[in-house]
mmCIF file of C-alpha atoms and ligand atoms in Angstrom:
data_model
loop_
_atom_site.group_PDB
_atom_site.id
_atom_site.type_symbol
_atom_site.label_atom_id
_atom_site.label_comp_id
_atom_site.label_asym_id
_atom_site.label_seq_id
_atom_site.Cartn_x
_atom_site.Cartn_y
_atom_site.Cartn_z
ATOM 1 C CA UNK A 1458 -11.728 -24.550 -18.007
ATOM 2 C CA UNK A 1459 -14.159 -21.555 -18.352
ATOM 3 C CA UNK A 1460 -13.594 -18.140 -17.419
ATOM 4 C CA UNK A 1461 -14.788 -18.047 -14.503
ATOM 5 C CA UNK A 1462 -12.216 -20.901 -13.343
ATOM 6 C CA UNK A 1463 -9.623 -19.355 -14.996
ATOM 7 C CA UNK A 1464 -6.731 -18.146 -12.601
ATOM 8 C CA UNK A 1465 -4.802 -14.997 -13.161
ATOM 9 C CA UNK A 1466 -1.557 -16.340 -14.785
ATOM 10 C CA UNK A 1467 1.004 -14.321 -12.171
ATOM 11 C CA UNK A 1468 -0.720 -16.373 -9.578
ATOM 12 C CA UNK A 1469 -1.322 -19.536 -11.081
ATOM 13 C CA UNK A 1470 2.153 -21.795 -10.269
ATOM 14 C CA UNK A 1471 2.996 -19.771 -7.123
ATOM 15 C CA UNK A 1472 3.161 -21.077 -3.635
ATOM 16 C CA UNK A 1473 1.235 -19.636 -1.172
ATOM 17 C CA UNK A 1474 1.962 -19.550 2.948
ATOM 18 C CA UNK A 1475 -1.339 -20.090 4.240
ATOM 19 C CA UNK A 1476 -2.037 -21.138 8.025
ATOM 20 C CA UNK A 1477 1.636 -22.361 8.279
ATOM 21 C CA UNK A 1478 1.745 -24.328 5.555
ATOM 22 C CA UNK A 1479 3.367 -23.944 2.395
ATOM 23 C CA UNK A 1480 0.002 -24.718 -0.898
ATOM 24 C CA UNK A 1481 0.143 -24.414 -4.260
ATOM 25 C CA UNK A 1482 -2.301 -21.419 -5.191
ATOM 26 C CA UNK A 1483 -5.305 -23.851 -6.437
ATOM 27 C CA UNK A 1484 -4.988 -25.595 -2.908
ATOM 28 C CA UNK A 1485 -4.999 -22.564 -0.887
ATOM 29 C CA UNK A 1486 -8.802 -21.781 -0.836
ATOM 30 C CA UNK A 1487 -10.970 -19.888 1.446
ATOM 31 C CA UNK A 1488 -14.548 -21.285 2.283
ATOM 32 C CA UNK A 1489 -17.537 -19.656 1.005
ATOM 33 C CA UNK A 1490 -19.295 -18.331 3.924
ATOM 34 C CA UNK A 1491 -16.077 -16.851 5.905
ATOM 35 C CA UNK A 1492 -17.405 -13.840 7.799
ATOM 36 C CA UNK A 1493 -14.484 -12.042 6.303
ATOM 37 C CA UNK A 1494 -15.435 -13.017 2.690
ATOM 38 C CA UNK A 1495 -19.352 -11.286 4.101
ATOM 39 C CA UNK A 1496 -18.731 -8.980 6.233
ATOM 40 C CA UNK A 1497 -14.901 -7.271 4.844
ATOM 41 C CA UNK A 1498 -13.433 -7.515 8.652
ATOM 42 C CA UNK A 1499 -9.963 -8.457 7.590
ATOM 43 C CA UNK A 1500 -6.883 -6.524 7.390
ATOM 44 C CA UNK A 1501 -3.554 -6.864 4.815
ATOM 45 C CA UNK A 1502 -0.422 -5.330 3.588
ATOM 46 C CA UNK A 1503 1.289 -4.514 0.673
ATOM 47 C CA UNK A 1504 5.389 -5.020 1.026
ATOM 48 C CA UNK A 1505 8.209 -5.139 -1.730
ATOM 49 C CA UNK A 1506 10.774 -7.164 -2.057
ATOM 50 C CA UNK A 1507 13.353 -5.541 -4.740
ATOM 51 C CA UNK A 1508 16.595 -7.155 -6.396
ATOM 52 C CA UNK A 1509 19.196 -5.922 -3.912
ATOM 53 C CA UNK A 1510 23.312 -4.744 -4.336
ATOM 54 C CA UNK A 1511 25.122 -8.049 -3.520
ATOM 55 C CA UNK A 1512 22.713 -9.780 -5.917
ATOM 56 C CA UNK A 1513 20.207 -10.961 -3.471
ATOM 57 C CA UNK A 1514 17.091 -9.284 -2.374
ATOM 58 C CA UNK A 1515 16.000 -7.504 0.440
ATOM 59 C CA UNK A 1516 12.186 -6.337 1.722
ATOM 60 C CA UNK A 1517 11.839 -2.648 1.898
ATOM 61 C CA UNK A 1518 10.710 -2.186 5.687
ATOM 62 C CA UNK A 1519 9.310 -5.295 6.618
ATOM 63 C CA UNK A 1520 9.271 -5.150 10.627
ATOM 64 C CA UNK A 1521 7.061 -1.881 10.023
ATOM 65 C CA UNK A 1522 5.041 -3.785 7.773
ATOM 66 C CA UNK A 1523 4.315 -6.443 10.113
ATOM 67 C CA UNK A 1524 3.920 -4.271 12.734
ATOM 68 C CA UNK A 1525 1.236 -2.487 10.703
ATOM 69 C CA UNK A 1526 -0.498 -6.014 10.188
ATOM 70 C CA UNK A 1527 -0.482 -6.741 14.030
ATOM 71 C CA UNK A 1528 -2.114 -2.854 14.306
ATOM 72 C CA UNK A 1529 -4.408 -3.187 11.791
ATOM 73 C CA UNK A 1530 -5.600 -6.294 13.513
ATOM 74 C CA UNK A 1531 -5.720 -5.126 17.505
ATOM 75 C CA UNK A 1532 -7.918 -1.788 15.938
ATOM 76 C CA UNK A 1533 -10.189 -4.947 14.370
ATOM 77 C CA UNK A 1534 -9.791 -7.117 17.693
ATOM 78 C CA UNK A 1535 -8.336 -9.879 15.536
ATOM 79 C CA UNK A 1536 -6.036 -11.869 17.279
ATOM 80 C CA UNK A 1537 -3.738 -13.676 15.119
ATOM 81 C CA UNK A 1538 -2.539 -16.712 15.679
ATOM 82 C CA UNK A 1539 1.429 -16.469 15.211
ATOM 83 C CA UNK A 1540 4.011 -14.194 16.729
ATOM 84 C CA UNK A 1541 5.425 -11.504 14.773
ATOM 85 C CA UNK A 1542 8.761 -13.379 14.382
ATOM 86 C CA UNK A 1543 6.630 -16.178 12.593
ATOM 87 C CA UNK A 1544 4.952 -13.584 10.372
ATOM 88 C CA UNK A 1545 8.401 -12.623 9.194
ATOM 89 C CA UNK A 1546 10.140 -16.049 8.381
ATOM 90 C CA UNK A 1547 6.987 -16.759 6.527
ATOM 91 C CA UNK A 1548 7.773 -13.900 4.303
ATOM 92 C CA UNK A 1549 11.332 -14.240 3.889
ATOM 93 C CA UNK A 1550 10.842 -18.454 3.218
ATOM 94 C CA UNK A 1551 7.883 -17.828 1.134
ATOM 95 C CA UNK A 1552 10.092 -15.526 -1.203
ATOM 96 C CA UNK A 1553 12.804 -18.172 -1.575
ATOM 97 C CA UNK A 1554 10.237 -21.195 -2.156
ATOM 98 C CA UNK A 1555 8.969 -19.598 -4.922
ATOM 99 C CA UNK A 1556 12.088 -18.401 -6.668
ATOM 100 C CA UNK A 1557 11.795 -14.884 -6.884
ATOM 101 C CA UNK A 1558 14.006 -12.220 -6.928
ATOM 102 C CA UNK A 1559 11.959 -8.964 -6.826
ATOM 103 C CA UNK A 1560 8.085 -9.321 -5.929
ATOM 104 C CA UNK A 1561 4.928 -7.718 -4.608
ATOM 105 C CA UNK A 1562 3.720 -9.384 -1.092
ATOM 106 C CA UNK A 1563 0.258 -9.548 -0.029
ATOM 107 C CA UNK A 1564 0.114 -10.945 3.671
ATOM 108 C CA UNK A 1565 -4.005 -11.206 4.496
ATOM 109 C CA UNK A 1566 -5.742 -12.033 7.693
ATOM 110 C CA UNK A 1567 -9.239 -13.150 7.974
ATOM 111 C CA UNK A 1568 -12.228 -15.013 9.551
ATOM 112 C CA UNK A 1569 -13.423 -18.499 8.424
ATOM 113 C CA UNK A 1570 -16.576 -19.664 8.565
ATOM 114 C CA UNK A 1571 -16.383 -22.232 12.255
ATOM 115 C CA UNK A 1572 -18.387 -19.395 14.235
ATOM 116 C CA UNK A 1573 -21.263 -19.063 11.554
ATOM 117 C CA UNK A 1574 -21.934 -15.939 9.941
ATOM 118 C CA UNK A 1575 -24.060 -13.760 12.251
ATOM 119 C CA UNK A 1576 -22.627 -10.434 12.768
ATOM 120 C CA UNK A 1577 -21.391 -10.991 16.123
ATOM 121 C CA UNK A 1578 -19.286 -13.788 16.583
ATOM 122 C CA UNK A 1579 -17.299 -15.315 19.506
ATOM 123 C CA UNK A 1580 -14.435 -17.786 19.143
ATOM 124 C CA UNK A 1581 -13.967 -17.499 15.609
ATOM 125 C CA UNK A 1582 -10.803 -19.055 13.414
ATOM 126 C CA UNK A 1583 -8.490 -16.599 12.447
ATOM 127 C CA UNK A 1584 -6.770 -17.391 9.160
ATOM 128 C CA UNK A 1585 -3.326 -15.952 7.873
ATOM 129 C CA UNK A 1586 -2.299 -16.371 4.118
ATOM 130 C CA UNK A 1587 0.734 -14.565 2.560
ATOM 131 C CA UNK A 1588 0.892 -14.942 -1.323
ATOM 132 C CA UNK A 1589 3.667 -13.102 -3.747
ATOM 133 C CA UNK A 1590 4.132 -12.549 -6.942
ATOM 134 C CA UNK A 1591 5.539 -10.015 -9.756
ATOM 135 C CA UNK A 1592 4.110 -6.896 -10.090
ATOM 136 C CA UNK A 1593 6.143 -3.812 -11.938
ATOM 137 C CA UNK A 1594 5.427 -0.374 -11.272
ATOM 138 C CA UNK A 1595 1.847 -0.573 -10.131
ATOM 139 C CA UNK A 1596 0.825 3.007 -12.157
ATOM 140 C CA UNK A 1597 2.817 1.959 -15.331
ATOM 141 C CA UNK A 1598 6.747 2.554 -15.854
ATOM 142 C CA UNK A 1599 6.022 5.523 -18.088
ATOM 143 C CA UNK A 1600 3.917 7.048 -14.968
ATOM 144 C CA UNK A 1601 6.897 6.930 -12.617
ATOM 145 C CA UNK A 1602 9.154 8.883 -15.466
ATOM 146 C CA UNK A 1603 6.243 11.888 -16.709
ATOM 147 C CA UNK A 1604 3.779 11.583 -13.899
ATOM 148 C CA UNK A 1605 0.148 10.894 -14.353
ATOM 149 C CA UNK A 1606 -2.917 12.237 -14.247
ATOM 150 C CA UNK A 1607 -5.426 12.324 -11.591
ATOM 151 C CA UNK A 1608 -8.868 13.270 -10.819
ATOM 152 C CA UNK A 1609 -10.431 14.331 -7.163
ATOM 153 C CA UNK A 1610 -13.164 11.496 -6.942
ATOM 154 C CA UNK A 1611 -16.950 12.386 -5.685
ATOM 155 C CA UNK A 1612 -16.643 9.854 -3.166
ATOM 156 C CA UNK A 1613 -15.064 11.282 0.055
ATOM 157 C CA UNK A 1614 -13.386 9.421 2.316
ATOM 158 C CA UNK A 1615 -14.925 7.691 5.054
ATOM 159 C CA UNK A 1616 -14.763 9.567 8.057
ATOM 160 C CA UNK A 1617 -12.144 8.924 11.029
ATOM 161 C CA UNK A 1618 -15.439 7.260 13.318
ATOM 162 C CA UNK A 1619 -16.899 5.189 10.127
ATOM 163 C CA UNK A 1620 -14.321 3.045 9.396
ATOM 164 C CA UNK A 1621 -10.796 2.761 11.328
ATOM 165 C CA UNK A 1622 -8.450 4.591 9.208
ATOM 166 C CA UNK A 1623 -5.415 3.733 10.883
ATOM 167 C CA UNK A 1624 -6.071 0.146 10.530
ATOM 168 C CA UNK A 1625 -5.427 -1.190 6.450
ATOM 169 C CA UNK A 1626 -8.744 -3.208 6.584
ATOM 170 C CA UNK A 1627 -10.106 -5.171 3.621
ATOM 171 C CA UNK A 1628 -13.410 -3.718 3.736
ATOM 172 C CA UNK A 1629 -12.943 -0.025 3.721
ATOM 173 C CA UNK A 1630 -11.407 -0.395 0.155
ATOM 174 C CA UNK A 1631 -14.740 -0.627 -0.869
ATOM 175 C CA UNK A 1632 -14.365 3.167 -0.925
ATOM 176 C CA UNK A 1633 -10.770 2.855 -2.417
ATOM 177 C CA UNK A 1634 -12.200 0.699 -5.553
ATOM 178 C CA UNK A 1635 -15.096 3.171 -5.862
ATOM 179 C CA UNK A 1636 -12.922 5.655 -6.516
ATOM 180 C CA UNK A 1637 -10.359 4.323 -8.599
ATOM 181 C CA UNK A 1638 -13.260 3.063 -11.489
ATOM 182 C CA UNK A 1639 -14.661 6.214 -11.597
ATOM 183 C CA UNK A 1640 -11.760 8.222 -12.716
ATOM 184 C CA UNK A 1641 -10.384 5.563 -14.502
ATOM 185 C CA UNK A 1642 -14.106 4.747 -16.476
ATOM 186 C CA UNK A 1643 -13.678 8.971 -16.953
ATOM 187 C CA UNK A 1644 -9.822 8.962 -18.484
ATOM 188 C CA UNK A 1645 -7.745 9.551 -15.238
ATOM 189 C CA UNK A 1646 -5.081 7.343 -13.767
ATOM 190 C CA UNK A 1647 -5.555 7.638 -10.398
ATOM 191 C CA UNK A 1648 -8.051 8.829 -7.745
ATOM 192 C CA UNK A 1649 -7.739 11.378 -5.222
ATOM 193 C CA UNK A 1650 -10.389 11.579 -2.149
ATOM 194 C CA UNK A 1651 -11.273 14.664 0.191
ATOM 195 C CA UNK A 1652 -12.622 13.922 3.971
ATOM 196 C CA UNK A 1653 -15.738 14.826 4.576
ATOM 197 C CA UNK A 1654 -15.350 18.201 5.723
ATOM 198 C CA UNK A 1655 -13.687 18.439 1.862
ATOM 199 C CA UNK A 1656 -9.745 18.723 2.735
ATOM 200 C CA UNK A 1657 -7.399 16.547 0.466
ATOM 201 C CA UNK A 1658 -7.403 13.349 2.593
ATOM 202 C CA UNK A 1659 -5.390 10.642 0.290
ATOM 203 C CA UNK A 1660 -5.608 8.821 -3.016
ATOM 204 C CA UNK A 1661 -7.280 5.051 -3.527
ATOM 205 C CA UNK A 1662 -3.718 3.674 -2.839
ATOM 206 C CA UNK A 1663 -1.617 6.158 -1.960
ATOM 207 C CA UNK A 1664 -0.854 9.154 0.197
ATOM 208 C CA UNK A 1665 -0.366 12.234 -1.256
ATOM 209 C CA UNK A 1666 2.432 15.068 -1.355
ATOM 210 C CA UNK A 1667 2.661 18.593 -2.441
ATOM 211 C CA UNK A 1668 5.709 21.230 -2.682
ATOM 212 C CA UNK A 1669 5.205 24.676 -3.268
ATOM 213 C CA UNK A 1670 7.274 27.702 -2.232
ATOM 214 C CA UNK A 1671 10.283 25.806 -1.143
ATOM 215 C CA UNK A 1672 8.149 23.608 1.673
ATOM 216 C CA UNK A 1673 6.699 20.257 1.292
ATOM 217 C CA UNK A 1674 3.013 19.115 2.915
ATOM 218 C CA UNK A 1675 1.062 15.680 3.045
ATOM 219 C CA UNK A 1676 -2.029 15.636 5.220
ATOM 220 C CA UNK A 1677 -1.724 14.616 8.889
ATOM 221 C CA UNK A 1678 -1.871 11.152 10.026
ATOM 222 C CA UNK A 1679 -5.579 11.827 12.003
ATOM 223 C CA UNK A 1680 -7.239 11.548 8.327
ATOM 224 C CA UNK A 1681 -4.706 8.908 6.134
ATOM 225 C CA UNK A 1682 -3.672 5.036 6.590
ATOM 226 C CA UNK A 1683 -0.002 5.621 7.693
ATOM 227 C CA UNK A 1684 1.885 4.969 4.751
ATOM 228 C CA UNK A 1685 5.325 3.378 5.298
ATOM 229 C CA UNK A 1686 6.602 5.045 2.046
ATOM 230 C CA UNK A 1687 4.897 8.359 3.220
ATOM 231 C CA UNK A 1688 7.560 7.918 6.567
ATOM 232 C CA UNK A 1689 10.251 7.247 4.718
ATOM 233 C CA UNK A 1690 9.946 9.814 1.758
ATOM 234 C CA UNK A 1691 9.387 12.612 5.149
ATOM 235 C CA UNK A 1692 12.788 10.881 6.642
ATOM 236 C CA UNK A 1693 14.493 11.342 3.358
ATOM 237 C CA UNK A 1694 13.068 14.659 2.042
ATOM 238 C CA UNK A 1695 14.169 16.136 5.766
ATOM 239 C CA UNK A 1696 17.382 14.464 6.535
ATOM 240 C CA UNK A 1697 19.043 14.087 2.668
ATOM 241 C CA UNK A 1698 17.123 16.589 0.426
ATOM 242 C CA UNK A 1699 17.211 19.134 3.134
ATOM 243 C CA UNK A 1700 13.191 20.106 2.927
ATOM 244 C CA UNK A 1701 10.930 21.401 5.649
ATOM 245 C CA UNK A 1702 8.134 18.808 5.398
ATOM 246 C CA UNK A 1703 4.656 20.083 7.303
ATOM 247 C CA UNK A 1704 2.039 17.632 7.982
ATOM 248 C CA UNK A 1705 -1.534 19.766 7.733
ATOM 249 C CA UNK A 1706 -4.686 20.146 6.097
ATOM 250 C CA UNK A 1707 -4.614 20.686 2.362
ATOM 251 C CA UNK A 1708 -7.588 22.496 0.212
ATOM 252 C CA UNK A 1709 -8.335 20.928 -3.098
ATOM 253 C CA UNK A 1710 -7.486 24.161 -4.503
ATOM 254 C CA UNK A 1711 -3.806 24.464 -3.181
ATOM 255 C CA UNK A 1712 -3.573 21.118 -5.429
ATOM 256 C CA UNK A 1713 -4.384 23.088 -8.754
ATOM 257 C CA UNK A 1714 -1.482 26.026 -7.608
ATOM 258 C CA UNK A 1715 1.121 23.798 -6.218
ATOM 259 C CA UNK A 1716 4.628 23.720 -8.348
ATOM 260 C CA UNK A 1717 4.585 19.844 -7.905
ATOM 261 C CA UNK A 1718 2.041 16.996 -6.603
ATOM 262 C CA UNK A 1719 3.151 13.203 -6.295
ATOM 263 C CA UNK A 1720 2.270 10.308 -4.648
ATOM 264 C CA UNK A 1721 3.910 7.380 -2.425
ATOM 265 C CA UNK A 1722 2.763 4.029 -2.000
ATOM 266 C CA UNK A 1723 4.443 0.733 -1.992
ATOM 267 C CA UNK A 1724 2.971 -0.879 -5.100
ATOM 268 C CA UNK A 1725 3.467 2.999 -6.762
ATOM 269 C CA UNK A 1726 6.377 3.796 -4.898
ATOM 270 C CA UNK A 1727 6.927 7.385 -5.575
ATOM 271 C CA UNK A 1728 4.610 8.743 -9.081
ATOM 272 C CA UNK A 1729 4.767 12.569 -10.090
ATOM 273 C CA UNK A 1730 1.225 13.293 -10.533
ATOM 274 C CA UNK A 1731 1.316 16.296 -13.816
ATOM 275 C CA UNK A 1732 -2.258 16.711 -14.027
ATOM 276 C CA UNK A 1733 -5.095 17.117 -11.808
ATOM 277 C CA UNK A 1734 -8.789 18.001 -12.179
ATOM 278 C CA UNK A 1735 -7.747 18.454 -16.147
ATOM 279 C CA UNK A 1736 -5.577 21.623 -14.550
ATOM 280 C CA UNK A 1737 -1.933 21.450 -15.220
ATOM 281 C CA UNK A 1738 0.650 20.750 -11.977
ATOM 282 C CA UNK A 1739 3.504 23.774 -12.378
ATOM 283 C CA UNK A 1740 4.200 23.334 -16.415
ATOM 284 C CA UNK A 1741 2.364 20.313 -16.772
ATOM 285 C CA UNK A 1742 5.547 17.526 -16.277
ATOM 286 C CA UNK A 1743 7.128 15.188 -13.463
ATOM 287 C CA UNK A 1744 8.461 17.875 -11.167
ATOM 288 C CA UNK A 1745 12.154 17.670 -10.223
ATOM 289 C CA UNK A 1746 11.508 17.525 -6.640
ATOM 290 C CA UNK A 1747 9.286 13.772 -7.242
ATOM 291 C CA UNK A 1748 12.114 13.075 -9.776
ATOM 292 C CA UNK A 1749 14.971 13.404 -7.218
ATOM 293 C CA UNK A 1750 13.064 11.760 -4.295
ATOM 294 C CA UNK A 1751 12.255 8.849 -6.763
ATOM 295 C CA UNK A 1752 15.888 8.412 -7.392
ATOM 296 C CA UNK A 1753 16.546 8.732 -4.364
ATOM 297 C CA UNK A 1754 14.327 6.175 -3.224
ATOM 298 C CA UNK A 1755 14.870 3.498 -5.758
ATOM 299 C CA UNK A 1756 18.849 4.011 -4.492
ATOM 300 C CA UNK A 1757 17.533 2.672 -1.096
ATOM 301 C CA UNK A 1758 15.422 0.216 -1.817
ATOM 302 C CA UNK A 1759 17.913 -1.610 -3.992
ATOM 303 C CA UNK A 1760 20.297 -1.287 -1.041
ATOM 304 C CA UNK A 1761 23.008 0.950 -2.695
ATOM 305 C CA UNK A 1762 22.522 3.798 0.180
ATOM 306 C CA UNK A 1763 24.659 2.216 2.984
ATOM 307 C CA UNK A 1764 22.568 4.913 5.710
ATOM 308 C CA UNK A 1765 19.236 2.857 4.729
ATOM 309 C CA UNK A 1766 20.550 -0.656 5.323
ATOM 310 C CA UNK A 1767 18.369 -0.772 8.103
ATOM 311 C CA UNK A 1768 15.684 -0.258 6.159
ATOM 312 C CA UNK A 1769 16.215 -3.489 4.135
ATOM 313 C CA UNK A 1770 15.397 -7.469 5.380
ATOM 314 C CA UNK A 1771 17.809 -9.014 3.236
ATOM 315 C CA UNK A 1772 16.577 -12.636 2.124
HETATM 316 C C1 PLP B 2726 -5.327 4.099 1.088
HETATM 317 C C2 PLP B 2726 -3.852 3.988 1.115
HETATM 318 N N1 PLP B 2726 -3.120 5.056 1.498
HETATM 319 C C3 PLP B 2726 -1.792 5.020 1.521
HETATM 320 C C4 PLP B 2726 -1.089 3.878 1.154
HETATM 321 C C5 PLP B 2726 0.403 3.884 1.171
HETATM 322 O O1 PLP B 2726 0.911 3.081 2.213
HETATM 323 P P1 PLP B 2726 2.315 2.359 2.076
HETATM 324 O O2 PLP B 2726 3.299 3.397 1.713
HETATM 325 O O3 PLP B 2726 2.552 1.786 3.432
HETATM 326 O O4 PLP B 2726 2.178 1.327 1.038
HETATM 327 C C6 PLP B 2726 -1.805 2.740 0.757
HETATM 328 C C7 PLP B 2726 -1.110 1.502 0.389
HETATM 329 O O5 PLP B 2726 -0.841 0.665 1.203
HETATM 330 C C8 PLP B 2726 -3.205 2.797 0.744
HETATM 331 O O6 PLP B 2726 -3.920 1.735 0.356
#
């Protein structure tokens, strides 16, 4: 088999869920000329599932993930094909066929190719695939203990009437991947992006947090994909840690003075950034505020907060 063939080994024995059925991964293919494969009108999600108390496992905020799908898709007008009850049992079943314990989920939904591939089409197949496998922390294990360092990419972020920002579509991470390899080609970890009008918008993958002076601020919603661990970091850092959280514009500058800067995502949960723009974050470490909330977090995902149960889709 040459390299081009060659499948990425966490893949390669896993079943996938695609248009109800249950494929291996080599069966599970996607025809050449789907419009979505062109064109990049699809939309996905990124869910956990972590090793739970009792010794199962339980998704971390799976209705609001699905919901987010069905969003995503009504922004695209992409009707899909199975009820939101479906959508779930295909998760949960999918995590149990293939043995797994904790995992990374990747639910997709896209166009094939039965209408053609001119720009506008009517009546076109709508395809849904879930796939899973193991992914640790996303940023490295070290990142989530001493925090990482990021750069504020050239590329800005599309603007709110370019692309749909509230909708997690497949194409507009064109702009995510953009970012990401040019930091990372320069010796950063992970990307930050400003809107257009140059306020901190959010980084390739995840949203971003500061605290300074005792208060904690993430940009508004109107400029950021609405991250489900951003809502539930807010919920936590409010109700448990006791913090005044303000959702408003941030300059690029009030990065560089703020006593701590982290980020929240599902595949990097929450990362202490300790570095940005080659400028030092407070003294230059994970703050303790990230720390705490991580802890915090990582409590609740792996079901041993009792107040967060509801939080959890148990397997
Ligand atoms: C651009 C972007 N912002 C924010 C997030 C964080 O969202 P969530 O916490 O729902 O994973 C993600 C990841 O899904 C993302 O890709």
């Amino acid at each position: 088999m040459g390299n081009m063939t060659k499948r990425n080994e966490l893949f390669a024995r896993s079943k996938v869920w695609m248009d109800g059925k249950f494929l291996d991964y080599k069966d599970a293919n996607i025809p050449v000329n789907s419009h979505s494969l062109h064109y990049g009108l699809g939309a996905f999600e990124g869910i956990r599932c972590y090793r739970a108390d009792s010794g199962g496992s339980a998704v971390f905020r799976l209705d609001e993930h699905i919901d987010r799908l069905y969003n995503s898709c009504h922004i695209l007008q992409i009707h899909i094909p199975y009820t939101k009850k479906e959508m779930i049992n295909a998760v949960k079943e999918l995590i149990k066929v293939n043995g797994f314990k904790e995992c990374y989920i990747r639910p997709i939904v896209f166009i094939g190719d039965r209408s053609g591939l001119g720009i506008f089409i009517k009546d076109y197949d709508v395809r849904v695939a879930v796939s899973v496998w193991k992914w640790g922390a996303y940023l490295g294990k070290e990142a989530l203990k001493t925090g990482i360092k990021a750069k504020v990419s050239s590329y800005a972020r599309f603007h709110v009437n370019t692309f749909m920002g509230m909708s997690k579509s497949t194409g507009q991470y064109i702009n995510s991947v953009l970012a990401k390899k040019e930091v990372v080609n320069a010796g950063y970890d992970e990307a930050i992006m400003l809107d257009t009008s140059g306020f901190v918008c959010e980084a390739s993958g995840e949203n971003v947090f500061i605290y300074s002076g005792g208060i904690v601020k993430t940009p508004p919603l109107s400029s950021v994909l609405p991250g489900i661990t951003r809502d539930s970091v807010i919920k936590i850092l409010v109700d448990d840690m006791g913090f005044q959280v303000k959702e408003e514009r941030i300059t690029r500058d009030e990065l560089y003075i703020a006593d701590e800067l982290f980020l929240t995502g599902t595949a990097a949960e929450v990362t202490p950034v300790r570095e940005i723009d080659d400028r030092k974050i407070g003294i230059g470490k994970a703050g303790k505020v990230a720390l705490e909330l991580q802890d915090k977090f990582f409590k609740i995902v792996k079901g041993e907060n009792k107040k967060y149960k509801k939080w959890l889709t148990y397997v």
